[in-house]
Coordinates of C-alpha atoms and ligand atoms in Angstrom, one line a residue:
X1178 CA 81.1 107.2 85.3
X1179 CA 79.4 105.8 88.3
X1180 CA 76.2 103.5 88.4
X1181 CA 73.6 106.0 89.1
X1182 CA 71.0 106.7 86.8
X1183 CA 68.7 110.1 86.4
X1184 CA 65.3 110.4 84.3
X1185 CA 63.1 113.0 83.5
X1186 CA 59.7 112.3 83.5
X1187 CA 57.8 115.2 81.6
X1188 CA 54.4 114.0 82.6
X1189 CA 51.8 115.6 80.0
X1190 CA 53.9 118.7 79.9
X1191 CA 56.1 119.7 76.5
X1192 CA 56.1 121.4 73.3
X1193 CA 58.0 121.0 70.1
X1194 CA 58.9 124.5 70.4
X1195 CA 60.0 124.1 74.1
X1196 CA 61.5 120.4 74.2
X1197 CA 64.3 121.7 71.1
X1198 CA 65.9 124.0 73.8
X1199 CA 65.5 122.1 76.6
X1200 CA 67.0 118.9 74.8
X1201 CA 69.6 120.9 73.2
X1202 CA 71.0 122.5 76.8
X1203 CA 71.0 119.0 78.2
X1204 CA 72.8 117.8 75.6
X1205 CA 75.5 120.6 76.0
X1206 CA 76.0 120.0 79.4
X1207 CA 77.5 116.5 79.1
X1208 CA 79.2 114.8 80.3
X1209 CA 77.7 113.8 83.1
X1210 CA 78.9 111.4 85.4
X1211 CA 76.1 109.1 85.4
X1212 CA 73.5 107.9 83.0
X1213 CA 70.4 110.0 81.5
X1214 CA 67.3 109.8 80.5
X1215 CA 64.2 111.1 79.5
X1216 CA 60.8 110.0 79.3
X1217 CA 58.7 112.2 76.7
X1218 CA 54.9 111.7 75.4
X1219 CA 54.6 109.6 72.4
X1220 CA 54.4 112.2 69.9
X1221 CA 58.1 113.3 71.2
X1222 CA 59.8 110.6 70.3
X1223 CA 61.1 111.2 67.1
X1224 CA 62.0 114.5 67.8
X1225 CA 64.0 113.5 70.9
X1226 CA 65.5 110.8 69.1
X1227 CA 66.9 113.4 66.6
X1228 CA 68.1 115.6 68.8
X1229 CA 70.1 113.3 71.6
X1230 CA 71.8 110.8 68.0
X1231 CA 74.7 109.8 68.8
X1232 CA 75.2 110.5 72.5
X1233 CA 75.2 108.8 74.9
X1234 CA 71.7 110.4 76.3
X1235 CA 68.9 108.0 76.3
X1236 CA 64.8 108.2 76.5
X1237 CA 61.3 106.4 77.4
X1238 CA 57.9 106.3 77.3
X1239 CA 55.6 107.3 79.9
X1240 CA 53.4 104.1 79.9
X1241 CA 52.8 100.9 77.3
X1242 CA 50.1 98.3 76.9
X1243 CA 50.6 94.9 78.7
X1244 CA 49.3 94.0 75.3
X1245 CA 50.9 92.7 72.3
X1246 CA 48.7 93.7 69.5
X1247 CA 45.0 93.9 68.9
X1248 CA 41.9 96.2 69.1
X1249 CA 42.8 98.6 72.4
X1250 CA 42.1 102.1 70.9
X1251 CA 44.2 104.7 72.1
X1252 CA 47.0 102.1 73.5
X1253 CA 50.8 101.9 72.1
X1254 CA 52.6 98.7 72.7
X1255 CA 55.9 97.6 74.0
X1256 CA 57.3 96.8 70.5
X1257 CA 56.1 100.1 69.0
X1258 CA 58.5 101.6 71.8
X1259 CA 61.5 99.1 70.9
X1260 CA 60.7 100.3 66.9
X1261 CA 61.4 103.4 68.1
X1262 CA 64.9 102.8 70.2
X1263 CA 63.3 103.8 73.0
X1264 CA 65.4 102.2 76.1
X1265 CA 62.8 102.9 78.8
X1266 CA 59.1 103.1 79.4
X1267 CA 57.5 104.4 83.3
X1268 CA 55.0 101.6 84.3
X1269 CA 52.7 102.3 87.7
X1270 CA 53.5 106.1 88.2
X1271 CA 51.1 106.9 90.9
X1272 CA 49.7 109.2 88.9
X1273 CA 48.2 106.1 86.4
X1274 CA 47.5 104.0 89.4
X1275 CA 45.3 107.0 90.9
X1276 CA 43.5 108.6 87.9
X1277 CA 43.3 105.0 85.4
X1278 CA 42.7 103.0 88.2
X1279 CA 46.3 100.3 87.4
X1280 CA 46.1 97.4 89.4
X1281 CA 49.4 96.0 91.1
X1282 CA 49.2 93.2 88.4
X1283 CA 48.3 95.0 85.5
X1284 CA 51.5 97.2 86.4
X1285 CA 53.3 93.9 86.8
X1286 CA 52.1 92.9 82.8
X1287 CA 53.2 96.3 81.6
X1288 CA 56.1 95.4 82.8
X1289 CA 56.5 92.2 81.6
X1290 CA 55.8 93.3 78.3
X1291 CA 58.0 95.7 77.7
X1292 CA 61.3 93.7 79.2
X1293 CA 59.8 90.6 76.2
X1294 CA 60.4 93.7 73.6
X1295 CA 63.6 94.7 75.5
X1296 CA 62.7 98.3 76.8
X1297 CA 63.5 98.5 80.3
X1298 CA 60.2 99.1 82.4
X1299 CA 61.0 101.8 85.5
X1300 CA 58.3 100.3 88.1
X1301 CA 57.2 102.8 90.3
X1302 CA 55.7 102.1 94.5
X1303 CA 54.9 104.3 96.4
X1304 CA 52.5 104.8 99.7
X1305 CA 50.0 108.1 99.6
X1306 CA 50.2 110.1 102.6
X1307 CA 47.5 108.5 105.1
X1308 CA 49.1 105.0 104.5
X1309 CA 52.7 106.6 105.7
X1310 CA 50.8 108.2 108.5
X1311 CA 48.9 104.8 109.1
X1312 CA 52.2 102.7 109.0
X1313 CA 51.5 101.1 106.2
X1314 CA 54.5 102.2 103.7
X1315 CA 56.4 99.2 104.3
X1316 CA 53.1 96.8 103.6
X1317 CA 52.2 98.9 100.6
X1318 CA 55.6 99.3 98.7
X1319 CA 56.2 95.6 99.4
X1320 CA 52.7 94.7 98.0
X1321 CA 53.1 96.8 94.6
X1322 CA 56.2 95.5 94.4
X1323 CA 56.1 91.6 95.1
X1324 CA 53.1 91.7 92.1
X1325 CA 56.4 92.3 89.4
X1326 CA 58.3 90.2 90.9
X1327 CA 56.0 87.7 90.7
X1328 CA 55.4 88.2 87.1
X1329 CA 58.5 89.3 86.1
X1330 CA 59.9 85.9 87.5
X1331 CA 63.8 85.0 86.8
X1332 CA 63.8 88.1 84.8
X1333 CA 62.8 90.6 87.8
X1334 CA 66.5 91.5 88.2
X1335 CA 66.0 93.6 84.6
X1336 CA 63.5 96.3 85.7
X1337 CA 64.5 99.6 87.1
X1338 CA 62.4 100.1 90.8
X1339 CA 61.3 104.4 91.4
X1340 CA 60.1 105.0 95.0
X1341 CA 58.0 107.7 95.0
X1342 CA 56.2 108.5 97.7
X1343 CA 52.7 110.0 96.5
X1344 CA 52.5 112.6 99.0
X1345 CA 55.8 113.9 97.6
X1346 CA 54.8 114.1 94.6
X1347 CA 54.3 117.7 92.6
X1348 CA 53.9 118.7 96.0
X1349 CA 57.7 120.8 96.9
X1350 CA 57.5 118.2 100.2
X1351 CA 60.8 116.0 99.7
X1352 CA 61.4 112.2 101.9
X1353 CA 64.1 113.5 103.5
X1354 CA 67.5 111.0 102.9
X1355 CA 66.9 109.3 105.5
X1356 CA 63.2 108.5 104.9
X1357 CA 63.8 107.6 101.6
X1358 CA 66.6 105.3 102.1
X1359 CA 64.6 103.9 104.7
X1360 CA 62.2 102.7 102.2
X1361 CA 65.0 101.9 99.5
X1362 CA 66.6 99.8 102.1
X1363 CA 63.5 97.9 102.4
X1364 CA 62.9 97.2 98.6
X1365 CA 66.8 96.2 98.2
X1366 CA 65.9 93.4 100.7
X1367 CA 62.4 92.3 98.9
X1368 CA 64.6 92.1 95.8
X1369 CA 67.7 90.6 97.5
X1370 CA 65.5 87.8 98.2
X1371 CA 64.3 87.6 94.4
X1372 CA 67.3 87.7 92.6
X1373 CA 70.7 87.4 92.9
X1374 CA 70.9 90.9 91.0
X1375 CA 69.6 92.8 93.4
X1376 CA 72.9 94.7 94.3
X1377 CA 73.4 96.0 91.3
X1378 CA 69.8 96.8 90.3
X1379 CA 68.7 100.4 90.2
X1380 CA 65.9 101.8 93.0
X1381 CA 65.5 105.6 91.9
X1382 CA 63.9 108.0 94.4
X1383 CA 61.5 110.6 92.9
X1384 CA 59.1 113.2 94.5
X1385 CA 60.0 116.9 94.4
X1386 CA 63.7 116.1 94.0
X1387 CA 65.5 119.7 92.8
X1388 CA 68.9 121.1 92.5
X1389 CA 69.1 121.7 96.1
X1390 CA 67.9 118.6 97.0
X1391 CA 69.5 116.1 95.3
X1392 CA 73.0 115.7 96.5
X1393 CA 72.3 114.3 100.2
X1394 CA 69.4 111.9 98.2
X1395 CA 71.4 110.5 96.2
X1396 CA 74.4 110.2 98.7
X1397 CA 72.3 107.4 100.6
X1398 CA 73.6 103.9 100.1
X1399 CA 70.1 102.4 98.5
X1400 CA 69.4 105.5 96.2
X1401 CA 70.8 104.6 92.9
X1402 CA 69.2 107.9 91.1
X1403 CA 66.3 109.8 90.3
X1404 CA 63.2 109.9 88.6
X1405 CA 62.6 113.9 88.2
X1406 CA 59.3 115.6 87.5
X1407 CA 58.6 119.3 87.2
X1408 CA 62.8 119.8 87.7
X1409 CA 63.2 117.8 84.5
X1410 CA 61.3 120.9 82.5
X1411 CA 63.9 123.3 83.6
X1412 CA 67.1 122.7 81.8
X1413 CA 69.3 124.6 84.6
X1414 CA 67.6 122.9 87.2
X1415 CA 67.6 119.2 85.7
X1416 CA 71.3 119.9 84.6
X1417 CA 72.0 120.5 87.7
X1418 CA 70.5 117.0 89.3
X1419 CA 72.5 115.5 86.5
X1420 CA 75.6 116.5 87.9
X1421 CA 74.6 116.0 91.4
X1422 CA 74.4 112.6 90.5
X1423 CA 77.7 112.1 89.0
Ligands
13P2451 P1 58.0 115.9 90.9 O1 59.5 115.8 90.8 O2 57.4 117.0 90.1 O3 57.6 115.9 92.4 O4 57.4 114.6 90.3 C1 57.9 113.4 90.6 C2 57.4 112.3 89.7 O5 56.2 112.0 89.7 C3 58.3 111.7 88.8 O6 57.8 110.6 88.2

């Protein structure tokens, strides 16, 4: 198995009567030659639990509280997600950033709360589309991402980093490899000078990646994976990413 890594992320999308066959034809297609992952709503997770026991196929959360406990209706907290077993929870999707108004350092506390329960936070950066076309991707990515490093501190080599560019995002308009690794080449360096994990951490591209796609992303030198919306809802298609990562 190589290092890569591929996660779905379901977004608000799912049913119990759609996620059994969708789970079960992932599971049937292993092994893949890489890991995998899915990050389901909260009501999911016992149900994908069930279904992915004993393999080797593993699953997140969408979002978590920077909180440890208390009186914030409607939040779930890191150690709720570690009771579980869940191995990964999304912090600073764009779409969160955008429509719940996340601030680089409240991303950065998410984050730092779930690595404290052990569930390994997936950071996402990303720049929307009139920062690319104002130059500011580098400035922007950097920015989101120096905030968890910051907070994170010696333990910054732990998180998973997604670059996902917003404009890419639901959108059928990929990075192409070269863009992407552009920007993946930039964050290896930000965390190069952070920790001395950096070559081994994992900086996932995500934004419209698809069967057809995925190959010549992940064949760039600073693309460790993917972090797969609407593809991940379509077994043959997110099967198909899986392999292309293996
Ligand atoms: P799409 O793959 O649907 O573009 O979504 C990407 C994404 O937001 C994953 O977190």
């Amino acid at each position: 198995m190589n290092s890569k890594l591929v996660v779905g992320n379901w977004k608000m999308h799912g049913s119990r009567a759609s996620n059994d066959p969708l789970l079960a034809a992932v599971a049937g297609a292993r092994p893949f030659g890489c890991a995998v992952a899915v990050c389901v709503p909260f009501p999911y997770f016992a149900d994908v639990a069930a279904a992915w026991r004993g393999s080797e196929l593993l699953w997140g959360a969408q979002d978590c509280s920077a909180h440890e406990q208390g009186a914030f209706t409607g939040e779930v907290s890191a150690a709720m997600l570690s009771e579980f077993g869940c191995r990964f929870v999304i912090v600073g999707h764009s779409e969160r950033r955008q429509f719940h108004q996340e601030s680089d350092q409240l991303v950065a506390d998410k984050a730092k709360a779930a690595l404290a329960k052990g569930v390994t936070p997936i950071v996402c950066v990303g720049e929307s589309l009139a920062q690319r076309e104002a130059g500011e991707t580098e400035h922007v990515v950097k920015r989101q991402l120096s905030a968890v490093i910051h907070t994170l501190a010696h333990c910054a080599g732990e998180m998973v980093v997604a670059y996902e560019p917003v404009w890419a995002i639901g959108t059928g308009r990929t990075a192409s490899p070269e863009q992407a690794q552009a920007v993946h080449a930039v964050l290896r360096t930000q965390l190069r000078a952070a920790t001395a994990h950096a070559d081994r951490m994992k900086i996932l591209y995500g934004g419209s990646v698809k069967a057809d796609n995925a190959g010549s992303l992940f064949a760039q030198p600073d693309i460790d994976g993917g972090l797969i919306g609407g593809a991940s809802l379509n077994a043959e298609q997110f099967i198909a990413i899986c392999h292309a990562a293996g």
